[in-house]
Tab-separated table of C-alpha atoms in Angstrom:
chain	number	residue	atom	x	y	z
A	1	MET	CA	-17.587	-0.467	-2.550
A	2	ARG	CA	-16.699	0.495	-6.095
A	3	ALA	CA	-18.035	3.165	-8.431
A	4	GLU	CA	-18.330	3.609	-12.166
A	5	THR	CA	-15.573	5.547	-13.910
A	6	GLN	CA	-16.752	8.833	-15.403
A	7	TYR	CA	-14.985	11.538	-17.418
A	8	ALA	CA	-14.780	15.293	-16.980
A	9	ARG	CA	-13.488	17.414	-19.857
A	10	SER	CA	-10.733	19.905	-19.059
A	11	GLY	CA	-10.025	21.794	-22.265
A	12	ASN	CA	-9.266	19.054	-24.781
A	13	THR	CA	-8.317	16.529	-22.104
A	14	HIS	CA	-10.595	13.951	-20.464
A	15	ILE	CA	-10.009	13.344	-16.759
A	16	ALA	CA	-11.162	10.013	-15.324
A	17	TYR	CA	-12.843	10.134	-11.923
A	18	GLN	CA	-15.091	8.152	-9.580
A	19	VAL	CA	-17.424	9.134	-6.737
A	20	VAL	CA	-17.863	6.651	-3.882
A	21	GLY	CA	-19.923	6.889	-0.706
A	22	GLN	CA	-22.585	9.303	0.544
A	23	GLY	CA	-21.046	10.906	3.628
A	24	PRO	CA	-21.814	14.440	4.858
A	25	ILE	CA	-18.489	15.860	3.642
A	26	ASP	CA	-16.584	15.596	0.373
A	27	ILE	CA	-13.008	14.304	0.297
A	28	ILE	CA	-10.944	14.455	-2.865
A	29	TYR	CA	-8.100	11.957	-2.849
A	30	VAL	CA	-5.213	13.475	-4.816
A	31	PRO	CA	-2.800	10.673	-5.770
A	32	GLY	CA	0.948	10.897	-5.992
A	33	TRP	CA	3.228	10.087	-8.898
A	34	VAL	CA	0.888	7.809	-10.904
A	35	SER	CA	-2.534	6.238	-10.350
A	36	HIS	CA	-5.319	4.175	-11.904
A	37	VAL	CA	-8.896	4.707	-10.666
A	38	GLU	CA	-9.988	1.163	-11.520
A	39	LEU	CA	-6.943	-0.975	-10.719
A	40	CYS	CA	-6.693	0.635	-7.271
A	41	TRP	CA	-9.754	-1.426	-6.338
A	42	GLU	CA	-7.988	-4.637	-7.410
A	43	GLU	CA	-5.378	-4.153	-4.672
A	44	PRO	CA	-7.037	-5.314	-1.408
A	45	THR	CA	-5.001	-2.996	0.822
A	46	CYS	CA	-5.835	0.044	-1.317
A	47	ALA	CA	-9.496	-0.927	-1.667
A	48	ARG	CA	-9.801	-1.193	2.113
A	49	PHE	CA	-8.126	2.214	2.486
A	50	LEU	CA	-10.516	3.906	0.038
A	51	ASN	CA	-13.568	2.137	1.465
A	52	ARG	CA	-12.675	3.404	4.928
A	53	LEU	CA	-12.500	6.995	3.602
A	54	SER	CA	-15.862	6.565	1.885
A	55	SER	CA	-17.402	5.260	5.121
A	56	PHE	CA	-17.495	8.779	6.610
A	57	ALA	CA	-17.388	10.971	3.487
A	58	ARG	CA	-18.328	11.208	-0.153
A	59	LEU	CA	-15.021	10.252	-1.729
A	60	ILE	CA	-13.888	11.564	-5.112
A	61	ILE	CA	-10.859	9.929	-6.751
A	62	PHE	CA	-9.312	10.795	-10.108
A	63	ASP	CA	-6.341	10.167	-12.379
A	64	LYS	CA	-4.268	13.232	-13.173
A	65	ARG	CA	-3.875	13.897	-16.869
A	66	GLY	CA	-1.168	11.750	-18.399
A	67	THR	CA	-1.816	8.870	-15.977
A	68	GLY	CA	-4.232	5.998	-15.497
A	69	LEU	CA	-7.481	6.249	-17.425
A	70	SER	CA	-7.211	9.982	-18.071
A	71	ASP	CA	-6.017	11.101	-21.502
A	72	ARG	CA	-2.317	10.489	-22.004
A	73	VAL	CA	-0.187	13.427	-23.100
A	74	ARG	CA	3.133	13.700	-24.868
A	75	ASP	CA	6.104	13.408	-22.562
A	76	ASP	CA	7.213	16.899	-23.580
A	77	GLN	CA	3.768	18.356	-22.846
A	78	LEU	CA	3.220	17.233	-19.275
A	79	PRO	CA	0.850	19.425	-17.259
A	80	THR	CA	2.006	22.133	-14.905
A	81	LEU	CA	0.588	22.371	-11.393
A	82	GLU	CA	-1.593	25.207	-12.677
A	83	GLU	CA	-3.106	22.957	-15.368
A	84	ARG	CA	-3.632	20.222	-12.825
A	85	MET	CA	-5.506	22.693	-10.621
A	86	ASP	CA	-7.776	23.368	-13.607
A	87	ASP	CA	-8.346	19.616	-13.902
A	88	LEU	CA	-9.191	19.389	-10.206
A	89	ASN	CA	-11.714	22.232	-10.544
A	90	VAL	CA	-13.328	20.467	-13.500
A	91	VAL	CA	-13.606	17.192	-11.569
A	92	MET	CA	-15.221	18.995	-8.623
A	93	GLU	CA	-17.769	20.608	-10.929
A	94	ALA	CA	-18.536	17.298	-12.651
A	95	ALA	CA	-18.989	15.622	-9.252
A	96	SER	CA	-21.223	18.506	-8.022
A	97	SER	CA	-18.786	19.310	-5.226
A	98	GLU	CA	-18.847	22.983	-4.249
A	99	SER	CA	-16.106	22.511	-1.657
A	100	ALA	CA	-14.105	19.573	-0.359
A	101	ALA	CA	-11.335	18.461	1.931
A	102	LEU	CA	-8.216	17.665	-0.094
A	103	PHE	CA	-6.195	14.596	0.853
A	104	GLY	CA	-2.896	14.665	-1.031
A	105	VAL	CA	-0.351	11.856	-0.910
A	106	SER	CA	3.326	12.440	-1.790
A	107	GLU	CA	3.423	14.708	-4.879
A	108	GLY	CA	-0.377	14.920	-4.635
A	109	GLY	CA	0.183	16.935	-1.471
A	110	ASN	CA	1.965	19.620	-3.504
A	111	LEU	CA	-1.008	20.029	-5.825
A	112	SER	CA	-3.384	20.010	-2.845
A	113	ALA	CA	-1.390	22.699	-1.032
A	114	LEU	CA	-1.327	24.971	-4.067
A	115	PHE	CA	-5.055	24.461	-4.654
A	116	ALA	CA	-5.868	25.212	-0.995
A	117	ALA	CA	-3.896	28.467	-1.141
A	118	THR	CA	-5.403	29.487	-4.488
A	119	TYR	CA	-9.006	28.391	-3.898
A	120	PRO	CA	-9.678	28.577	-0.138
A	121	GLU	CA	-13.407	29.006	-0.843
A	122	ARG	CA	-13.448	25.533	-2.419
A	123	THR	CA	-11.209	23.888	0.206
A	124	THR	CA	-12.701	22.964	3.561
A	125	ALA	CA	-9.477	21.377	4.848
A	126	LEU	CA	-6.082	20.144	3.698
A	127	VAL	CA	-4.495	16.805	4.620
A	128	MET	CA	-1.024	15.894	3.350
A	129	CYS	CA	0.654	12.529	3.847
A	130	GLY	CA	4.300	11.734	3.023
A	131	THR	CA	4.626	15.072	1.219
A	132	PHE	CA	7.727	17.112	0.355
A	133	ALA	CA	8.147	20.843	-0.257
A	134	LYS	CA	10.734	20.420	-2.995
A	135	ARG	CA	12.769	17.620	-4.533
A	136	ILE	CA	16.305	18.995	-4.880
A	137	TRP	CA	18.779	19.554	-2.032
A	138	SER	CA	19.589	23.014	-0.729
A	139	GLN	CA	21.232	24.267	2.443
A	140	ASP	CA	17.891	25.257	3.935
A	141	TYR	CA	16.290	21.981	2.819
A	142	PRO	CA	18.941	19.283	3.312
A	143	TRP	CA	16.643	16.245	3.196
A	144	ALA	CA	15.939	16.306	-0.532
A	145	PRO	CA	18.183	14.303	-2.881
A	146	THR	CA	21.048	15.925	-4.725
A	147	PRO	CA	20.903	16.207	-8.539
A	148	GLU	CA	23.305	13.259	-8.749
A	149	GLU	CA	21.107	11.109	-6.492
A	150	ARG	CA	18.062	12.099	-8.508
A	151	GLN	CA	19.811	11.063	-11.730
A	152	LYS	CA	20.338	7.583	-10.299
A	153	VAL	CA	16.604	7.384	-9.611
A	154	TYR	CA	15.873	8.348	-13.240
A	155	GLU	CA	18.145	5.580	-14.485
A	156	TYR	CA	16.578	3.049	-12.135
A	157	VAL	CA	13.021	3.931	-13.194
A	158	GLU	CA	13.895	3.782	-16.881
A	159	ARG	CA	15.479	0.365	-16.383
A	160	GLU	CA	13.090	-1.236	-13.882
A	161	TRP	CA	9.681	0.431	-14.357
A	162	GLY	CA	6.797	-1.960	-13.827
A	163	THR	CA	8.885	-4.717	-12.267
A	164	GLN	CA	8.667	-6.084	-8.738
A	165	ARG	CA	11.928	-4.549	-7.538
A	166	ASP	CA	10.987	-1.227	-5.909
A	167	LEU	CA	9.104	-2.365	-2.798
A	168	GLU	CA	12.158	-1.970	-0.548
A	169	HIS	CA	11.936	1.785	-1.091
A	170	TYR	CA	8.191	2.501	-1.213
A	171	ALA	CA	6.644	-0.375	0.777
A	172	PRO	CA	9.330	-2.173	2.810
A	173	SER	CA	6.728	-3.895	4.998
A	174	MET	CA	5.511	-5.768	1.891
A	175	VAL	CA	8.903	-7.123	0.819
A	176	GLY	CA	8.562	-10.889	0.520
A	177	ASP	CA	4.855	-10.719	-0.386
A	178	ASP	CA	5.105	-11.928	-3.986
A	179	ALA	CA	1.395	-11.511	-4.695
A	180	PHE	CA	1.442	-7.868	-3.608
A	181	ALA	CA	4.617	-7.266	-5.615
A	182	ARG	CA	2.954	-8.587	-8.764
A	183	ARG	CA	-0.183	-6.526	-8.244
A	184	HIS	CA	1.846	-3.399	-7.548
A	185	ALA	CA	3.950	-3.909	-10.666
A	186	THR	CA	0.808	-4.364	-12.774
A	187	TYR	CA	-0.713	-1.225	-11.238
A	188	CYS	CA	2.370	0.812	-12.148
A	189	ARG	CA	2.497	-0.488	-15.734
A	190	HIS	CA	-1.145	0.421	-16.322
A	191	SER	CA	-0.815	3.793	-14.596
A	192	ALA	CA	1.906	5.111	-16.900
A	193	SER	CA	4.302	3.964	-19.599
A	194	PRO	CA	8.034	3.877	-18.763
A	195	GLY	CA	8.592	7.080	-20.714
A	196	ALA	CA	5.697	8.870	-19.038
A	197	ALA	CA	6.751	7.661	-15.574
A	198	LEU	CA	10.262	8.992	-16.152
A	199	ALA	CA	9.012	12.296	-17.584
A	200	LEU	CA	6.655	12.777	-14.631
A	201	LEU	CA	9.478	12.002	-12.237
A	202	ARG	CA	11.673	14.637	-13.886
A	203	MET	CA	8.823	17.128	-13.713
A	204	ASN	CA	8.200	16.401	-10.031
A	205	THR	CA	11.866	17.109	-9.371
A	206	GLN	CA	11.228	20.740	-10.313
A	207	ILE	CA	8.347	21.194	-7.854
A	208	ASP	CA	8.939	23.764	-5.110
A	209	ILE	CA	6.002	24.937	-2.989
A	210	THR	CA	8.052	26.588	-0.237
A	211	GLY	CA	6.662	30.030	-1.132
A	212	VAL	CA	3.085	28.754	-1.136
A	213	LEU	CA	2.955	27.383	2.412
A	214	PRO	CA	2.477	30.676	4.348
A	215	ALA	CA	-0.486	31.500	2.056
A	216	ILE	CA	-2.495	28.432	3.141
A	217	HIS	CA	-5.286	29.570	5.472
A	218	VAL	CA	-7.514	26.506	5.720
A	219	PRO	CA	-7.333	23.889	8.509
A	220	ALA	CA	-4.349	21.687	7.695
A	221	LEU	CA	-3.057	18.330	8.916
A	222	VAL	CA	0.365	16.965	7.951
A	223	LEU	CA	0.895	13.210	8.439
A	224	HIS	CA	4.243	11.482	8.124
A	225	ARG	CA	5.652	8.091	9.050
A	226	THR	CA	8.857	8.129	11.044
A	227	GLY	CA	10.834	5.814	8.765
A	228	ASP	CA	9.447	6.895	5.365
A	229	ARG	CA	12.260	5.943	2.959
A	230	ASP	CA	11.144	8.174	0.099
A	231	VAL	CA	10.380	11.424	1.928
A	232	ASN	CA	12.183	12.156	5.204
A	233	VAL	CA	9.970	12.777	8.232
A	234	GLU	CA	11.762	16.090	8.778
A	235	GLU	CA	10.228	17.290	5.520
A	236	GLY	CA	6.778	16.786	7.014
A	237	ARG	CA	7.744	18.777	10.102
A	238	TRP	CA	9.179	21.534	7.907
A	239	LEU	CA	5.912	21.762	5.956
A	240	ALA	CA	3.749	21.916	9.072
A	241	ASP	CA	5.933	24.602	10.649
A	242	ARG	CA	5.343	26.903	7.661
A	243	ILE	CA	1.590	26.419	7.214
A	244	PRO	CA	-0.252	28.730	9.628
A	245	GLY	CA	-1.977	26.702	12.343
A	246	ALA	CA	-1.174	23.326	10.796
A	247	GLN	CA	-1.158	20.179	12.904
A	248	PHE	CA	1.684	17.670	12.552
A	249	LYS	CA	1.250	13.996	13.395
A	250	GLU	CA	4.220	11.620	13.269
A	251	LEU	CA	3.185	7.991	12.918
A	252	PRO	CA	5.254	4.790	13.241
A	253	GLY	CA	6.234	2.866	10.125
A	254	ASP	CA	8.646	2.824	7.178
A	255	ASP	CA	6.230	2.702	4.245
A	256	HIS	CA	5.751	5.637	1.890
A	257	ILE	CA	2.585	4.175	0.340
A	258	PRO	CA	-0.167	5.047	2.863
A	259	TRP	CA	-2.415	2.013	2.320
A	260	VAL	CA	0.260	-0.528	3.326
A	261	GLY	CA	1.549	-0.943	6.847
A	262	ASP	CA	-0.698	0.379	9.615
A	263	GLN	CA	-3.184	2.236	7.414
A	264	ASP	CA	-5.663	2.581	10.281
A	265	ALA	CA	-3.278	4.895	12.135
A	266	ILE	CA	-3.410	7.288	9.161
A	267	LEU	CA	-7.151	6.897	8.614
A	268	ASP	CA	-7.973	7.429	12.289
A	269	GLU	CA	-6.127	10.770	12.256
A	270	ILE	CA	-7.860	11.867	9.044
A	271	GLN	CA	-11.323	10.902	10.283
A	272	GLU	CA	-10.859	12.695	13.610
A	273	PHE	CA	-9.435	15.808	11.925
A	274	LEU	CA	-12.267	16.082	9.389
A	275	THR	CA	-15.229	14.926	11.489
A	276	GLY	CA	-14.171	15.595	15.073
A	277	VAL	CA	-14.836	11.969	15.983
A	278	ARG	CA	-12.148	9.347	16.420
A	279	PRO	CA	-13.458	5.882	15.513
A	280	ALA	CA	-13.698	3.342	18.288
A	281	SER	CA	-11.214	0.512	18.069
A	282	GLU	CA	-12.686	-2.605	16.485
A	283	GLU	CA	-9.786	-4.860	17.254
A	284	THR	CA	-9.434	-7.587	19.860
A	285	ARG	CA	-6.043	-8.769	21.081
A	286	VAL	CA	-5.814	-12.558	21.385
A	287	LEU	CA	-3.240	-15.315	21.384
A	288	ALA	CA	-3.499	-17.136	18.069
A	289	THR	CA	-1.543	-19.385	15.742
A	290	ILE	CA	-0.981	-17.583	12.454
A	291	MET	CA	-0.571	-19.637	9.281
A	292	PHE	CA	0.664	-18.363	5.928
A	293	THR	CA	0.718	-20.469	2.768
A	294	ASP	CA	2.324	-19.575	-0.547
A	295	ILE	CA	2.457	-21.251	-3.951
A	296	VAL	CA	6.094	-21.922	-4.823
A	297	GLU	CA	7.331	-20.131	-7.969
A	298	SER	CA	3.809	-18.981	-8.784
A	299	THR	CA	4.958	-16.398	-11.327
A	300	GLN	CA	6.745	-19.016	-13.424
A	301	ALA	CA	3.791	-21.401	-13.108
A	302	ALA	CA	1.371	-18.711	-14.287
A	303	HIS	CA	3.503	-17.992	-17.351
A	304	ARG	CA	3.807	-21.706	-18.065
A	305	VAL	CA	0.097	-22.557	-18.106
A	306	GLY	CA	-1.404	-19.289	-19.368
A	307	ASP	CA	-3.797	-16.775	-17.791
A	308	GLN	CA	-7.055	-18.706	-18.111
A	309	ALA	CA	-5.668	-22.010	-16.840
A	310	TRP	CA	-3.876	-20.211	-14.020
A	311	LYS	CA	-7.097	-18.517	-12.902
A	312	SER	CA	-8.812	-21.907	-12.773
A	313	LEU	CA	-5.938	-23.378	-10.760
A	314	LEU	CA	-6.072	-20.498	-8.288
A	315	ASP	CA	-9.830	-20.910	-7.856
A	316	ASN	CA	-9.365	-24.597	-7.035
A	317	HIS	CA	-6.416	-23.808	-4.774
A	318	ASP	CA	-8.464	-21.235	-2.840
A	319	LYS	CA	-11.358	-23.682	-2.427
A	320	ILE	CA	-9.026	-26.335	-1.003
A	321	CYS	CA	-7.548	-23.813	1.430
A	322	LYS	CA	-10.973	-22.568	2.574
A	323	ASP	CA	-12.295	-26.107	3.047
A	324	SER	CA	-9.251	-27.159	5.069
A	325	ILE	CA	-9.303	-24.053	7.252
A	326	LEU	CA	-12.996	-24.597	7.993
A	327	HIS	CA	-12.370	-28.287	8.735
A	328	PHE	CA	-9.712	-27.437	11.333
A	329	ARG	CA	-11.826	-24.652	12.925
A	330	GLY	CA	-9.599	-21.879	11.653
A	331	ARG	CA	-10.452	-18.347	10.546
A	332	LEU	CA	-9.603	-17.374	6.979
A	333	VAL	CA	-8.334	-13.803	7.237
A	334	LYS	CA	-7.660	-13.248	3.545
A	335	THR	CA	-6.342	-14.735	0.358
A	336	THR	CA	-3.114	-13.169	-0.893
A	337	GLY	CA	-3.282	-13.975	-4.584
A	338	ASP	CA	-1.195	-17.139	-4.392
A	339	GLY	CA	-1.705	-18.118	-0.783
A	340	VAL	CA	-3.758	-17.530	2.351
A	341	LEU	CA	-3.484	-16.028	5.815
A	342	ALA	CA	-5.459	-17.827	8.522
A	343	THR	CA	-5.555	-18.000	12.313
A	344	PHE	CA	-6.274	-20.907	14.670
A	345	ASP	CA	-7.012	-21.164	18.370
A	346	GLY	CA	-4.514	-23.996	18.681
A	347	PRO	CA	-1.121	-24.645	17.033
A	348	GLY	CA	-1.859	-28.352	16.504
A	349	ARG	CA	-4.869	-27.570	14.329
A	350	GLY	CA	-2.825	-24.979	12.435
A	351	ILE	CA	-0.120	-27.527	11.625
A	352	ALA	CA	-2.664	-30.178	10.612
A	353	CYS	CA	-4.386	-27.697	8.324
A	354	ALA	CA	-1.121	-26.650	6.665
A	355	LYS	CA	-0.181	-30.289	6.034
A	356	GLU	CA	-3.586	-31.069	4.544
A	357	ILE	CA	-3.403	-28.064	2.209
A	358	LEU	CA	0.095	-29.033	1.035
A	359	ASP	CA	-1.048	-32.600	0.345
A	360	ARG	CA	-4.284	-31.712	-1.448
A	361	VAL	CA	-2.876	-29.022	-3.783
A	362	LYS	CA	-0.376	-31.542	-5.142
A	363	GLU	CA	-3.324	-33.022	-7.038
A	364	LEU	CA	-3.506	-29.704	-8.917
A	365	GLY	CA	0.160	-29.910	-9.855
A	366	LEU	CA	1.010	-27.092	-7.431
A	367	GLU	CA	3.621	-27.028	-4.702
A	368	VAL	CA	2.951	-24.935	-1.620
A	369	ARG	CA	4.994	-23.940	1.403
A	370	SER	CA	3.716	-22.814	4.790
A	371	GLY	CA	4.924	-21.033	7.898
A	372	LEU	CA	3.359	-20.807	11.361
A	373	HIS	CA	3.949	-18.820	14.526
A	374	THR	CA	1.932	-18.420	17.715
A	375	GLY	CA	1.720	-15.033	19.388
A	376	GLU	CA	-0.521	-12.174	20.418
A	377	CYS	CA	-2.202	-10.451	17.502
A	378	GLU	CA	-4.948	-7.938	16.811
A	379	ILE	CA	-8.103	-9.508	15.395
A	380	ARG	CA	-10.028	-6.968	13.310
A	381	ASP	CA	-13.220	-7.265	11.305
A	382	GLU	CA	-11.377	-7.561	7.979
A	383	ASP	CA	-7.783	-8.277	8.951
A	384	THR	CA	-5.330	-9.537	11.528
A	385	ALA	CA	-2.293	-7.477	12.500
A	386	GLY	CA	0.587	-7.361	14.937
A	387	VAL	CA	4.193	-8.442	15.328
A	388	ALA	CA	3.188	-12.117	15.423
A	389	VAL	CA	1.685	-11.823	11.935
A	390	HIS	CA	4.872	-10.303	10.536
A	391	LEU	CA	6.947	-13.034	12.159
A	392	ALA	CA	4.757	-15.790	10.693
A	393	ALA	CA	5.177	-14.216	7.245
A	394	ARG	CA	8.963	-14.231	7.632
A	395	VAL	CA	8.914	-17.899	8.719
A	396	SER	CA	6.785	-18.815	5.706
A	397	ALA	CA	9.198	-17.063	3.349
A	398	LEU	CA	12.010	-19.345	4.571
A	399	ALA	CA	10.060	-22.575	4.077
A	400	GLY	CA	11.065	-24.832	1.215
A	401	PRO	CA	8.738	-26.366	-1.394
A	402	GLY	CA	6.280	-28.721	0.288
A	403	GLU	CA	7.527	-27.753	3.766
A	404	VAL	CA	5.655	-26.642	6.890
A	405	LEU	CA	8.085	-24.490	8.867
A	406	VAL	CA	7.260	-23.324	12.396
A	407	SER	CA	8.780	-21.136	15.084
A	408	ARG	CA	10.094	-22.593	18.314
A	409	THR	CA	7.022	-21.182	20.069
A	410	VAL	CA	4.794	-23.449	17.986
A	411	ARG	CA	7.070	-26.465	18.486
A	412	ASP	CA	7.048	-26.007	22.260
A	413	LEU	CA	3.270	-25.566	22.468
A	414	VAL	CA	2.568	-28.914	20.769
A	415	ALA	CA	4.974	-30.884	22.958
A	416	GLY	CA	3.489	-34.323	23.683
A	417	SER	CA	1.172	-34.209	20.661
A	418	GLY	CA	3.177	-36.758	18.702
A	419	ILE	CA	4.060	-34.265	15.960
A	420	GLU	CA	7.704	-34.715	14.966
A	421	PHE	CA	10.047	-31.958	13.849
A	422	GLU	CA	13.444	-31.535	12.241
A	423	ASP	CA	15.679	-28.775	13.594
A	424	ARG	CA	16.315	-26.063	10.993
A	425	GLY	CA	18.602	-24.011	13.210
A	426	THR	CA	18.465	-20.315	14.070
A	427	HIS	CA	17.768	-17.597	11.520
A	428	GLU	CA	17.837	-13.835	11.345
A	429	LEU	CA	14.384	-12.621	10.329
A	430	ARG	CA	14.108	-9.234	8.646
A	431	GLY	CA	12.702	-6.660	11.033
A	432	PHE	CA	13.557	-8.645	14.186
A	433	SER	CA	16.659	-7.993	16.267
A	434	GLU	CA	16.905	-11.475	17.783
A	435	GLU	CA	17.468	-14.765	15.974
A	436	TRP	CA	14.612	-17.264	15.820
A	437	HIS	CA	14.892	-21.023	16.105
A	438	LEU	CA	12.870	-22.760	13.396
A	439	PHE	CA	11.661	-26.327	12.959
A	440	SER	CA	10.300	-28.294	9.991
A	441	VAL	CA	7.298	-30.558	10.500
A	442	LYS	CA	8.103	-34.132	9.448
């Protein structure tokens, strides 16, 4: 689902917003540092996240002034939280929303908290995810970075803004996913210029809502992932302790960005909190062979041939992959931009499919690598999840150009099939404590 971008005028500034869904309640998604109301739909993980919210509510999303498709402002005239509250009021009026539940992520939680305390008549509920109370260390708030640590962040952002190098901090579960890294970098570049991103970061450093929290008197839910690398989980607990009657839910995971990792854990809590109904699980746990493929050095290839030619190559690549997966009775889970994720009910068919894909894409002048692992995974309507999926992704990342690399589990399950392997030794896979023995298909 995707809506048309509209504009609401706040003073002399135009604020871009969209309205999606027709649920019985209104939810306003208040983004963090930067955003882009149209490019968010180009990221499959984010689109799924927003579509899930709009499945039980009328969802309103917007770009804060100075970001995305809203009017840009001079770096020395960035909006205060008070001005941003005015913008939020204007968006609500334009969207004909008398009152709404506010869902604030990261710095968006600060704005949401202040709005809920200031305008309780317009706020039906408050949900904050990965949110901090302030951004500079103090004795009573020891989790925030020191001024020196913050300065290093400024220097990093100024040097690396819009590149693919910040996933380790904000989305560690996506490290190694080159397609996601490219999309995320593009999203950031379009959401704000380097100067604006740095200026907004400096401004966010000055935020302190500690005095606001006791004045929040609407139902509140604070969500936080245990291993969040940008905002410590203790900051979420601290917030919830100071908001009267607030609920605190600690969820597993290391990602700061809510739509990567186990997004359903977050969405389930939000849906139950706002509607009183927890969605029934739609997943089925099965043993499956998971196959990842990936175009080798796709970024360089795209630059070499140009955007239009690259799009045509990707279309042909995707068609080959889909045809081969169908031929070997597999299930295409999703395309990843420069590869695919598929599952098979037998490891032999998974290997045969990977080999066919690698052979056929050579005709396009592309070189692909593939990794396979067999294990228990969660089959969902639109995705496949579980430890086995993560392990298959790690195996694929270690494969060389034109190579099908498999785990020992796969090798053992096809014993007697006539498939030959070369021993690639044991490897440490990121996120797994034990070493895994890998084999290359001859």
